[in-house]
XYZ file of C-alpha atoms in Angstrom:
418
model
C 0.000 0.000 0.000
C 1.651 3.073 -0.795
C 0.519 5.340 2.643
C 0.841 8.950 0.277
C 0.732 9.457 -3.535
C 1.566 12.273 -5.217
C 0.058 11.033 -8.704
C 0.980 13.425 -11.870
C -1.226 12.957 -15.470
C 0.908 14.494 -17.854
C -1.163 17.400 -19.999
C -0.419 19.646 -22.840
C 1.046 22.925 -21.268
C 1.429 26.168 -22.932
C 3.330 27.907 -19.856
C 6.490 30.528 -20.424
C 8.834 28.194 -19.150
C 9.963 25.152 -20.867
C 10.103 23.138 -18.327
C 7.257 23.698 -16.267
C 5.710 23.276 -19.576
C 7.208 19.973 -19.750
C 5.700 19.459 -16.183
C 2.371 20.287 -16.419
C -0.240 18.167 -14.993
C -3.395 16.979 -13.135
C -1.515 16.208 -9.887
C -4.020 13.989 -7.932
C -3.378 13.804 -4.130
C -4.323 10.565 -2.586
C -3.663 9.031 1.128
C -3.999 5.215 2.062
C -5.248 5.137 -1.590
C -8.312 7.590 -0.975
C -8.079 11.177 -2.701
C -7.511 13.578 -0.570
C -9.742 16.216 -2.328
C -11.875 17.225 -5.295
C -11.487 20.198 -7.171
C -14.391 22.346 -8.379
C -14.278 24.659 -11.295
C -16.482 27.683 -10.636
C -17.884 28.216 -14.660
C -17.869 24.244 -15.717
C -18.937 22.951 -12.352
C -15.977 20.152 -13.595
C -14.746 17.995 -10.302
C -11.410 16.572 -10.807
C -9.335 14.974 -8.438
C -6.154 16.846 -9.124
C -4.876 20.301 -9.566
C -3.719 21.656 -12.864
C -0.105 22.772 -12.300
C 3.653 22.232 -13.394
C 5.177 19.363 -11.258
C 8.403 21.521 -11.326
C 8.289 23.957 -8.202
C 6.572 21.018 -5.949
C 9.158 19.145 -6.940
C 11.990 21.487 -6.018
C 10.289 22.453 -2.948
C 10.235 18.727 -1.368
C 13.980 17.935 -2.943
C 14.957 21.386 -1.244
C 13.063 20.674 2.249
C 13.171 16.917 2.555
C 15.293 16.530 5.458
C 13.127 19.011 7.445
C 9.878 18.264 6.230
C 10.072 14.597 7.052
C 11.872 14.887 10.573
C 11.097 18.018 12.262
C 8.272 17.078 14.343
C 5.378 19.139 15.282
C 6.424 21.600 18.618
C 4.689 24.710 19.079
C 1.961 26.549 16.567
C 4.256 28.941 14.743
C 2.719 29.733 11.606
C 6.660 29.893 10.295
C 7.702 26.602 10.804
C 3.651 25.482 9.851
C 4.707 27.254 6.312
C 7.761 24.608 5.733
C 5.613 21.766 6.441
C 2.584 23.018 4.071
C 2.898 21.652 0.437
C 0.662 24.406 -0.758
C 3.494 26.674 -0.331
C 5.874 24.741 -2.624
C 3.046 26.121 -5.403
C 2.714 29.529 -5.653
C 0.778 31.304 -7.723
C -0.944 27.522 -7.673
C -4.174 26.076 -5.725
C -2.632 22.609 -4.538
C -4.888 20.353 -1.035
C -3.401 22.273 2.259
C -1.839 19.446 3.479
C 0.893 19.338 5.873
C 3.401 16.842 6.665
C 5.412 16.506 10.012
C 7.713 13.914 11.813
C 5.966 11.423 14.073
C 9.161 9.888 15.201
C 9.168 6.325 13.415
C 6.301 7.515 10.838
C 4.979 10.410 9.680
C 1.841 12.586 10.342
C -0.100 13.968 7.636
C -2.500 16.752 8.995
C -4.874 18.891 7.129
C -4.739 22.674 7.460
C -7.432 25.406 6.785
C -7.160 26.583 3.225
C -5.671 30.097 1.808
C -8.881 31.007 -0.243
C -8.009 34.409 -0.870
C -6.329 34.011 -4.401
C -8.410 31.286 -5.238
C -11.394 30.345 -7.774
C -11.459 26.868 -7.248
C -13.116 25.323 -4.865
C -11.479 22.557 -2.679
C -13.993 19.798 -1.538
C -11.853 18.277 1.537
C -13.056 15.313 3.696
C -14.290 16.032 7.113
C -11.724 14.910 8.960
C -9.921 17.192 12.708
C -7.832 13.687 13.432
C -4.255 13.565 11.319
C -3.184 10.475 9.231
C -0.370 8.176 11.136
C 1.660 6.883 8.224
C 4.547 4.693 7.712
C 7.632 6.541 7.253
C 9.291 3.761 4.550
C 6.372 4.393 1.809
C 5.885 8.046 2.022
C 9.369 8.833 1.726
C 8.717 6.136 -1.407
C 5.985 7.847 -2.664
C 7.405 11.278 -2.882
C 10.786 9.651 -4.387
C 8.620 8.616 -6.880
C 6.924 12.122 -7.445
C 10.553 13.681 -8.080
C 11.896 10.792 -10.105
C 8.879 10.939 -12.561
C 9.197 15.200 -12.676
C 13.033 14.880 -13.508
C 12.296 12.258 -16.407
C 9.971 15.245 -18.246
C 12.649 17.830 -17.958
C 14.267 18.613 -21.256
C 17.978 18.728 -20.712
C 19.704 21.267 -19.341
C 16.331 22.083 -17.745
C 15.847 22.162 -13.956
C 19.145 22.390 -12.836
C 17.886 23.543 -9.281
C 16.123 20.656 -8.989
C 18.722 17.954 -10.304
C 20.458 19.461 -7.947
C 18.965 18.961 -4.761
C 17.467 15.889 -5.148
C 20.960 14.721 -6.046
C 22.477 16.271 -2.865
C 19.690 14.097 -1.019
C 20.593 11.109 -3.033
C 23.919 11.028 -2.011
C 23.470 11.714 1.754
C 20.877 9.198 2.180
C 24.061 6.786 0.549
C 26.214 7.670 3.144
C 25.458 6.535 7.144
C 27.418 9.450 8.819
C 25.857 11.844 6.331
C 22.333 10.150 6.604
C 22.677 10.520 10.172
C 23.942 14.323 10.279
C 21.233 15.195 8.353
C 18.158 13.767 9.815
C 19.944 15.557 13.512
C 19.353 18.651 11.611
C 15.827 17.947 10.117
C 14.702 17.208 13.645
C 16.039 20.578 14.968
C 14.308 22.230 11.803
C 17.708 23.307 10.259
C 18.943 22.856 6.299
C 21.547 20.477 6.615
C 23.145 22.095 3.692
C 22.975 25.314 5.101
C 26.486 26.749 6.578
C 24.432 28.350 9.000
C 23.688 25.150 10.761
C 25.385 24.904 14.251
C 27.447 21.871 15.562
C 25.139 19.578 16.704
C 27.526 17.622 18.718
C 28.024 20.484 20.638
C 24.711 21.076 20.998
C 24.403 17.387 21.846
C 27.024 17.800 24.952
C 27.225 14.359 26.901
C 23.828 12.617 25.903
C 23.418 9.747 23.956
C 22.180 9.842 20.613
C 19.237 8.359 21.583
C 18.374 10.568 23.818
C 19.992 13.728 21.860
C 17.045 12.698 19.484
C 14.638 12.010 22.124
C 14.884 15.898 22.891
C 15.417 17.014 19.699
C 11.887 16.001 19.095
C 10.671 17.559 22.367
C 12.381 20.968 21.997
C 13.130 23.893 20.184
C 16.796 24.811 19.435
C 16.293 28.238 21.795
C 14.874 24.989 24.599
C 17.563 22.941 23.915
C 20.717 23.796 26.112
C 18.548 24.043 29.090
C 16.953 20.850 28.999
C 20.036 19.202 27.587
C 21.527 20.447 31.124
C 18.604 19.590 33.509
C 19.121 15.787 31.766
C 22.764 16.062 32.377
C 22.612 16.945 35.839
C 19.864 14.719 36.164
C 20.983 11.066 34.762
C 23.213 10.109 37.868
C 19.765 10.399 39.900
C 18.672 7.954 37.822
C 21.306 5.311 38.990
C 20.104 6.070 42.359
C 16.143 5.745 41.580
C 14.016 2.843 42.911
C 13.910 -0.113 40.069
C 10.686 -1.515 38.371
C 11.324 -4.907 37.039
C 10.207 -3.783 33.569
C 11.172 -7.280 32.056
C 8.636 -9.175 34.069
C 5.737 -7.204 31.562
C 6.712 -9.020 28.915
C 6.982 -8.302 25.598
C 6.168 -5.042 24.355
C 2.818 -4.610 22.394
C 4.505 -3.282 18.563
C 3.021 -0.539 17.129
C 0.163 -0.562 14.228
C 2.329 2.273 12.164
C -1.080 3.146 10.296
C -3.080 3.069 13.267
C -3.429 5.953 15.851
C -0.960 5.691 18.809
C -3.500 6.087 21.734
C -4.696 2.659 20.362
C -1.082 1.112 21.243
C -1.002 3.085 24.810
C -4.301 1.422 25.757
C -3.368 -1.708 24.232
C -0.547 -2.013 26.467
C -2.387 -0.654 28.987
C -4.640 -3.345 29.100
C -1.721 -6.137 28.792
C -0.096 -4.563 31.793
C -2.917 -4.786 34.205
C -3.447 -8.508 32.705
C 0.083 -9.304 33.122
C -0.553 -8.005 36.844
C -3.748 -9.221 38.025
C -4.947 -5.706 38.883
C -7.163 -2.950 37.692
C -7.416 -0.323 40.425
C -4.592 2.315 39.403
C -3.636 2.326 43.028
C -3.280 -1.389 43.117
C -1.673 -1.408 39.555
C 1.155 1.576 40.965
C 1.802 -0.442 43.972
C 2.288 -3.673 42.138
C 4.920 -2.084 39.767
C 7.026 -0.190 42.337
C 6.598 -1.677 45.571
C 5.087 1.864 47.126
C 8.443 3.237 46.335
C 8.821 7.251 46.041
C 10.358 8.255 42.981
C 12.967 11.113 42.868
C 11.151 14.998 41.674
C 13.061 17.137 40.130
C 12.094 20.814 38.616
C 13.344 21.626 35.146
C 12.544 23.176 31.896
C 9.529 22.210 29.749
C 10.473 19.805 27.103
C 11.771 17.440 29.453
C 9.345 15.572 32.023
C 11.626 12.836 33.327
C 14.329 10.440 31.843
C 14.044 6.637 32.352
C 16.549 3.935 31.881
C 16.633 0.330 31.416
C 19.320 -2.091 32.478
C 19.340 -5.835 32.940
C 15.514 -6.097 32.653
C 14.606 -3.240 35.584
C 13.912 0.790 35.136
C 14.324 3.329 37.047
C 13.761 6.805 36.333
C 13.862 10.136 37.736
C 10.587 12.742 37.286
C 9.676 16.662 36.791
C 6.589 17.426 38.880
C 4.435 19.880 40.615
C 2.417 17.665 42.518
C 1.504 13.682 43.472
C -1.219 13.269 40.943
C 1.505 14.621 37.762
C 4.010 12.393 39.380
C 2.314 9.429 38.637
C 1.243 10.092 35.368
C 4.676 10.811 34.231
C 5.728 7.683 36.327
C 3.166 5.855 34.057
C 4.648 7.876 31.206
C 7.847 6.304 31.601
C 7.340 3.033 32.502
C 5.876 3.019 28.610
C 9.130 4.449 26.967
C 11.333 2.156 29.630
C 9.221 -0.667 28.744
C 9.818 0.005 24.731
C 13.654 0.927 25.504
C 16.550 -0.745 24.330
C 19.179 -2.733 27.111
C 21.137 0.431 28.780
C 19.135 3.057 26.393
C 18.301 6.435 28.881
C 14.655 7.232 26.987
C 13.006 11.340 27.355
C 9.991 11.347 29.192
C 8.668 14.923 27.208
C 5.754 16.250 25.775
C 6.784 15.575 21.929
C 4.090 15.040 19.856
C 5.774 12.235 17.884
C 3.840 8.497 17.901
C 5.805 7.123 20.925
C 5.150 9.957 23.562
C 1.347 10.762 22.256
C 0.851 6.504 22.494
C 2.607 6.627 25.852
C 0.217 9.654 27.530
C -2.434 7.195 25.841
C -1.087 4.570 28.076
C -0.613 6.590 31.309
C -4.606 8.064 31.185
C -5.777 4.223 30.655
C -3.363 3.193 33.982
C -4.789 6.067 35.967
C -8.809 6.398 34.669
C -9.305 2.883 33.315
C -12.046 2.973 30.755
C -13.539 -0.474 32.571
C -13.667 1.325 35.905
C -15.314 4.720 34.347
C -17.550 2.538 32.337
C -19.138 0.817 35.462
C -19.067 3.844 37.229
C -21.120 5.648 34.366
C -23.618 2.802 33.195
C -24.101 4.842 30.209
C -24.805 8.072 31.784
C -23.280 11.358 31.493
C -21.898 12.174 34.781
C -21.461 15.025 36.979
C -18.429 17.633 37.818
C -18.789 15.997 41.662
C -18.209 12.664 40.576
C -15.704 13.536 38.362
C -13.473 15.343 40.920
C -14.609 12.011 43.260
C -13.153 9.437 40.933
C -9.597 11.269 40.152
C -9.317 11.282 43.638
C -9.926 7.908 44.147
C -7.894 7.128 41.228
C -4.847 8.978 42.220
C -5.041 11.507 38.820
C -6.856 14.753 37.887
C -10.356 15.471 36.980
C -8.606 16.339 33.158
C -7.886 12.760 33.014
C -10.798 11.453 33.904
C -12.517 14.176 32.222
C -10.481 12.821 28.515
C -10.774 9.134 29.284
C -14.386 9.624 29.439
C -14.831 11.657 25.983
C -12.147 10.006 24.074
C -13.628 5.837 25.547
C -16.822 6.366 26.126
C -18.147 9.293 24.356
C -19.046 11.300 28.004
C -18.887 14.806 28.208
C -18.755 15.506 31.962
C -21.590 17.814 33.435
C -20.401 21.498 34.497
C -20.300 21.599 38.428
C -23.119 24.002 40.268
């Protein structure tokens, strides 16, 4: 299944350039093999499922921002960095589907974003749809391979020499390990790996692994960076120190669906924990994995939440935390990134947006509000604010948890309290 297509029909073009003449097409968008939009002429009333434009500049755009594009994960709205993730704005002058494409860590995420109607005539028909696409990183970086390969073969030579380029500049570092390596560092930081301007990431790295240099990089922002790279410095020999969880008695751990959302996986291996266990009641389930132990709080900067590290089958990690009931769901939160961590790997507890850490709050919420509990407690009703705020208690958590577990499992909105 190929997860994104970028499909060009070659037309007739009659465009002052030769070769976006030589480029011009019906470029139909399609995702897990479903287009993504139709487009409506305003005089014919003609739907097609493509846009009429040269493949040229779309090309150059993705050849020129693939390393960013594909491993920068989402961080913070910033309509800047939302503008090098946006395919639309590799067309200008062109209507082309707003869709955007960020890093999900292993995959990618394919999100669509409000269209820029104000040059436009054509009418987009889009699917309803607020949730992104989760899509395997392998085929989409096939797919849009594809979509630059075909463009080059319908340049005329010495045509496109931007574009041969660049895409021959990516060719050649995804050849190369160390290169391959440097460069996806700097797509995760949002810089051009090309670009002289890029800093030295190994300095920017300091003493962490790369593991977890790319656990953060995913987390933070390069102004975030040298703080929280510090707090986990300072931090780590705490770690050593930290009560264990024998993380190898769980078994193995559930492997991702990389087409399926990651709160599916979190409550998946949710579910297998508390089997694995014999318990349901979060308090019960807590006390089970670490023995009533206290683990270590520590403040810090924002893109880091705790680290957690695996040896010999056992984990122990350290926390950031304002208060018991954040404690253990970052607890939780790490015991799902130390359970899916290599033998000696240090892992980021953070709140990156990527598959792992959006599967692992997944996880943490199903731990603390279990949707079996809520479900019994509920009987199908809506309940109130009161019995809300009664159950996080209960359950160790906050109402916000409860409050989510309920919408996103059961379909409850909670009442407002009187």
């Amino acid at each position: 299944m190929t997860a994104l297509s970028l499909h060009p029909s070659w037309l007739v073009g009659d465009l002052d350039d030769p070769a976006e003449t030589a480029t011009f097409a019906e470029i139909a968008v399609s995702v897990d093999g479903e287009p993504l939009a139709q487009l409506e002429d305003p005089d014919t009333g003609r739907l097609s499922e493509g846009t009429r434009i040269p493949a040229l500049p779309l090309a150059q755009g993705l050849a020129q921002r693939w390393w960013r594009l594909l491993h920068e994960p989402e961080k913070h709205s910033d309509r800047r960095i939302e503008a090098r993730h946006r395919l639309d704005v590799l067309t200008p002058g062109y209507v082309f589907p707003p869709l955007a494409l960020w890093s999900g860590g292993d995959g990618i995420v394919a999100r669509l974003l409000t269209p820029d109607l104000r040059f436009q005539r054509q009418r987009f028909i889009l699917p309803e749809r607020d949730d992104p696409w989760y899509l395997p990183r392998l085929p989409v970086e096939g797919g849009l391979s594809a979509f630059i390969g075909a463009t080059l073969e319908r340049l005329p030579a010495h045509t496109g020499a931007e574009l041969r380029e660049s895409w021959e500049r990516v060719l050649c570092s995804r050849a190369d390990a160390e290169e391959l390596a440097w460069c996806i560092a700097a797509g995760r930081l949002g810089f051009d790996p090309y670009d002289a301007e890029t800093p030295d990431l190994e300095g920017l790295a300091g003493s962490l692994s790369p593991v977890l240099f790319a656990d953060l990089s995913e987390a933070a922002t390069v102004e975030e960076l040298p703080p929280a790279r510090e707090w986990i410095e300072a931090n780590q020999p705490a770690v050593a120190r930290a009560p264990q969880i024998r993380i190898g008695d769980l078994g193995k751990f559930p492997a991702p669906d990389p087409d399926d959302h990651p709160a599916h996986q979190g409550f998946a291996a949710a579910l297998r924990l508390r089997a694995t266990l014999g318990r349901q009641h979060p308090r019960d389930v807590l006390q089970e994995l670490t023995g009533g132990a206290v683990f270590e709080v520590a403040s810090g900067p924002r893109a880091v939440q705790g680290i957690a590290h695996r040896v010999n089958g056992m984990m122990s990690a350290v926390i950031r935390a304002y208060d018991d009931a954040q404690r253990r769901f970052r607890l939780c939160h790490a015991i799902f990134v130390g359970w899916d961590a290599g033998p000696g790997e240090d892992r980021l507890v953070s709140p990156a947006k990527t598959r792992r850490h959006q599967a692992a709050r997944a996880f943490a919420a199903e731990l603390l509000a279990p949707t079996e509990l809520l479900r019994e407690r509920t009987d199908g009703r809506r309940p109130t604010g009161a019995q809300v705020e009664k159950w996080a208690e209960e359950f160790g958590t906050t109402a916000h948890v409860v409050k989510e577990q309920l919408w996103n499992r059961l379909r409850l909105p909670a009442q407002m309290t009187t």
